[in-house]
XYZ file of C-alpha atoms in Angstrom:
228
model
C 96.008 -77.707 -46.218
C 93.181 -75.980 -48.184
C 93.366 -75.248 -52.046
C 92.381 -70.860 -52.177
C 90.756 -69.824 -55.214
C 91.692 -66.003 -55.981
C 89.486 -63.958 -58.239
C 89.950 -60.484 -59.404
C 87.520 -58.578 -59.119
C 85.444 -58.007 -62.755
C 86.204 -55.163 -64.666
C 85.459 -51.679 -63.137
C 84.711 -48.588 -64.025
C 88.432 -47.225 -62.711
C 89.730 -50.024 -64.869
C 88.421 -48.871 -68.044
C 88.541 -45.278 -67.278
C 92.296 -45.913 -66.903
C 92.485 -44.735 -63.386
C 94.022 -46.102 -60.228
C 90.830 -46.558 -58.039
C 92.813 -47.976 -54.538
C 90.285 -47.408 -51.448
C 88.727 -44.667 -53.577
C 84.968 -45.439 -52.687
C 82.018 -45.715 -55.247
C 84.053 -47.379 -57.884
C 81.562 -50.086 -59.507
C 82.043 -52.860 -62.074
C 81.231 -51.651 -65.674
C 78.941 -53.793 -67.733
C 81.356 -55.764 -69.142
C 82.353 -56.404 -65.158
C 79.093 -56.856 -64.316
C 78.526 -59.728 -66.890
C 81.847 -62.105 -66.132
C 80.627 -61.664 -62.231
C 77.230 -63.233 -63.622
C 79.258 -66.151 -65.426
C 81.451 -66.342 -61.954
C 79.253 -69.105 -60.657
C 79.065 -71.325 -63.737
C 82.609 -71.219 -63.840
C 83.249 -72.548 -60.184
C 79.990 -74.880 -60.169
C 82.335 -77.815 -60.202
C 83.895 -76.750 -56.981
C 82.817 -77.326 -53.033
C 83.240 -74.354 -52.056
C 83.473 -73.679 -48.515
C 83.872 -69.919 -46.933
C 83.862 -67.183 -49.255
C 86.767 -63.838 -48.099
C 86.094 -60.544 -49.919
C 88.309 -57.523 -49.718
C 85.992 -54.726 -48.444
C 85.786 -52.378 -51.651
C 82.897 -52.201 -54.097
C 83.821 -53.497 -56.548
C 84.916 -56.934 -54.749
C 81.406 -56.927 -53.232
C 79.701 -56.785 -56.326
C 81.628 -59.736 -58.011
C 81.444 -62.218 -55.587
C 77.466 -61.295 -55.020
C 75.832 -63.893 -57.909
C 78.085 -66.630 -56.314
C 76.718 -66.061 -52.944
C 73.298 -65.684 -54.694
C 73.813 -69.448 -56.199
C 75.358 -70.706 -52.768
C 72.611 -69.357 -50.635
C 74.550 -71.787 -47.810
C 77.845 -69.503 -47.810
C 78.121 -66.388 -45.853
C 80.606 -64.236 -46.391
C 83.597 -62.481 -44.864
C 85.416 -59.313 -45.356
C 89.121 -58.679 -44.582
C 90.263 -55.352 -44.705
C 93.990 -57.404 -45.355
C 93.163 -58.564 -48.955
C 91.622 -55.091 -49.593
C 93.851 -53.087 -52.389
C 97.033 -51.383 -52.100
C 96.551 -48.177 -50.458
C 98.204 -46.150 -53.015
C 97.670 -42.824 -51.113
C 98.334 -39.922 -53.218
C 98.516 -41.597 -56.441
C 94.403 -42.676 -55.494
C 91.990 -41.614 -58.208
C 94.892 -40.414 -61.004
C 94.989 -41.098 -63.726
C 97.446 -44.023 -65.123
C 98.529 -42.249 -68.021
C 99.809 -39.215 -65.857
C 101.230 -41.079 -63.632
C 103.353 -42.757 -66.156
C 105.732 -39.290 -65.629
C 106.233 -40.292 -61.954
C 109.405 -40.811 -60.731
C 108.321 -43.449 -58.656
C 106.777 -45.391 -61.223
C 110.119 -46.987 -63.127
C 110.612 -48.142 -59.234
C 107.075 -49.135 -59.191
C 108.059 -51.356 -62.082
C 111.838 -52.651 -61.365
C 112.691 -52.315 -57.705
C 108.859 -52.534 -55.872
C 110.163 -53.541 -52.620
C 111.887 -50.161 -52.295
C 108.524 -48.668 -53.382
C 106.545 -46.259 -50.725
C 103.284 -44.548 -51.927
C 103.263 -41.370 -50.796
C 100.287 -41.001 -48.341
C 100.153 -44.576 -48.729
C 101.413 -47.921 -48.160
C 104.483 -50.136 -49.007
C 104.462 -52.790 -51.415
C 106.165 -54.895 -49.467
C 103.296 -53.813 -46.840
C 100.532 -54.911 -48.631
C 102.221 -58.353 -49.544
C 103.049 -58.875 -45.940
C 99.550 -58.152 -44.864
C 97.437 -60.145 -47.703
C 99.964 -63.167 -47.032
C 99.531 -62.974 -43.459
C 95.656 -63.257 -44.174
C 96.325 -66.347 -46.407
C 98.240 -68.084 -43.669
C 95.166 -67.388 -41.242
C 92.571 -68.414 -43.479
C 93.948 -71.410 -44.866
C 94.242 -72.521 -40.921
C 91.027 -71.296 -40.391
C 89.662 -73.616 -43.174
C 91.437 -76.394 -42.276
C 89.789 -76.460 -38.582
C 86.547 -76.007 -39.701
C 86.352 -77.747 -42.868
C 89.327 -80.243 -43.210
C 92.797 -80.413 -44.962
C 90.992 -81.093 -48.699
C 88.434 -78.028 -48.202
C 87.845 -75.172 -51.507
C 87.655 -71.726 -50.808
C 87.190 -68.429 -52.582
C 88.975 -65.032 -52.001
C 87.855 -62.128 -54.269
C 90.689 -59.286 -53.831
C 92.682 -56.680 -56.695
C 95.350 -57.461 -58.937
C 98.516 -56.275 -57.344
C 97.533 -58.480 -54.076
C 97.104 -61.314 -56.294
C 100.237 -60.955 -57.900
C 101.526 -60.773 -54.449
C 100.178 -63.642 -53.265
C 101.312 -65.807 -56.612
C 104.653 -64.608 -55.944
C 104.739 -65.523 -52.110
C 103.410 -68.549 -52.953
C 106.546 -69.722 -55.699
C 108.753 -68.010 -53.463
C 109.374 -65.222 -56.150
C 110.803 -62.311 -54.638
C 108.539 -59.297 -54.846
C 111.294 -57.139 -57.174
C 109.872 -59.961 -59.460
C 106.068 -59.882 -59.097
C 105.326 -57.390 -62.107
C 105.766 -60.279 -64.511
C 102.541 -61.613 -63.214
C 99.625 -60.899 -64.905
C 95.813 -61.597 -64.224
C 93.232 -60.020 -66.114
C 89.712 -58.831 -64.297
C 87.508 -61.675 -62.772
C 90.515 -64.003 -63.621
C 90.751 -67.343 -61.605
C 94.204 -67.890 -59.765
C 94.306 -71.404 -57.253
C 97.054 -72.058 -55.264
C 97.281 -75.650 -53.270
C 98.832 -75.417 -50.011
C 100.474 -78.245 -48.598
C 102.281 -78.609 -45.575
C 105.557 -78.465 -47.364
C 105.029 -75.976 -49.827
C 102.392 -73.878 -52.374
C 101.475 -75.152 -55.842
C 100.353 -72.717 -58.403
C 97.790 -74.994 -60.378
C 96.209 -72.016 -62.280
C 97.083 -68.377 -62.944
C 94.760 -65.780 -64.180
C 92.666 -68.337 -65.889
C 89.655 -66.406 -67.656
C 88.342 -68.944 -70.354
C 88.730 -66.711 -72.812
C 91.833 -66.329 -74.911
C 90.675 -63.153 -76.408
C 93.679 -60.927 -74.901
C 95.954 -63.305 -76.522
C 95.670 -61.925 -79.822
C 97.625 -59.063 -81.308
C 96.094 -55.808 -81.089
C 96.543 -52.668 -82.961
C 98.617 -50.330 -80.125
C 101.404 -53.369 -78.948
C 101.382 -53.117 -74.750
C 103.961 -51.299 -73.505
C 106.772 -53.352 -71.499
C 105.184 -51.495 -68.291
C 103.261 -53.526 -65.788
C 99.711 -52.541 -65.276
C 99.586 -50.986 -61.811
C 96.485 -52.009 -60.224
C 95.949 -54.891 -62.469
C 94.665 -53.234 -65.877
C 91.815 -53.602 -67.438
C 91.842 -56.774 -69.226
C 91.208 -57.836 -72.757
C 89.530 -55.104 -75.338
């Protein structure tokens, strides 16, 4: 079965304002997203790629675009199933306010019980996302053959989804994933099972290094903003 190469979207303009963007429209990459979708293509020159699947939202769009630009060949598709979590509500807020939720320690501890209000489930959203894996990595395997590459750009919580669908983590568990903006993730499907061969792989191990404020044990909902 095919080998699916996840990338986060670059950094956007939610992600550094510190707001949960969800299906909120108009929300861009920032400049600093803007440049790591420019290196996107250098870093996956190696690769044969062979269908490209973007989530639907802006800022999805605009990563993937200098690939497609350097693979004139591909065309692209859009599925609405790797598009964020619809967060409802909680869309547009800000992350520090909603840090007084309720909702959020569940958000963080117990996600499967987790309904947005206005919104989806988590356990939704990972249903739907793997659902589109499963179809695509079929899909692929028709039209392209067993060994074929191919390239999903979609938002951190569906990644981490995805990651922990594929090592049969249950989804309780999924907040200890982490993967930074325009991050690499590739997961090797088999016929017998998933293997994780990279996980939020950016190049750069900038966000490594101690910084002045220590994170917080809280999970970044949405997928924070990456390295400073």
């Amino acid at each position: 079965m095919p080998t699916l190469i996840l990338v986060r979207h670059g950094r956007s303009t939610a992600n550094t304002d510190g707001v949960l963007a969800g299906w909120t429209p108009g929300v861009a990459l920032d400049e600093r997203g803007t440049a790591q979708a420019a290196a996107l293509p250098g870093r996956l020159a190696g690769l044969p790629i062979s269908e490209v699947v973007t989530s639907p939202l802006q800022r999805c769009q605009e990563t993937i675009r200098p690939l497609l630009g350097a693979r004139p060949e591909l065309r692209p598709h859009t599925d609405d199933r790797i598009g964020e979590c619809h967060y409802g509500d909680w869309s547009g807020r800000k992350l520090a306010e909603l840090a007084d939720e309720p909702l959020m320690q569940v958000v963080q501890s117990h996600p499967t019980a987790v309904q947005f209000p206005g919104g989806e489930s988590m356990r939704e959203m990972q249903h739907r996302a793997a659902e589109a894996v499963r179809e695509w990595n079929a899909r692929v395997e028709r039209d392209h053959g067993a060994d074929a590459v191919y390239v999903m750009c979609s938002h951190g919580d569906i990644i981490k989804s995805l990651v922990a669908d594929a090592l049969g983590l249950h989804l309780d568990l999924f907040q200890r994933i982490s993967v930074e903006p325009c991050s690499i993730t590739a997961i090797r499907y088999t016929r017998l099972r998933p293997f994780l061969v990279r996980l939020g792989d950016t190049g750069d191990f900038a966000s490594l290094a101690p910084r002045e404020e220590p994170p917080h044990g809280d999970a970044a909902v949405g997928g924070g903003a990456g390295a400073p």
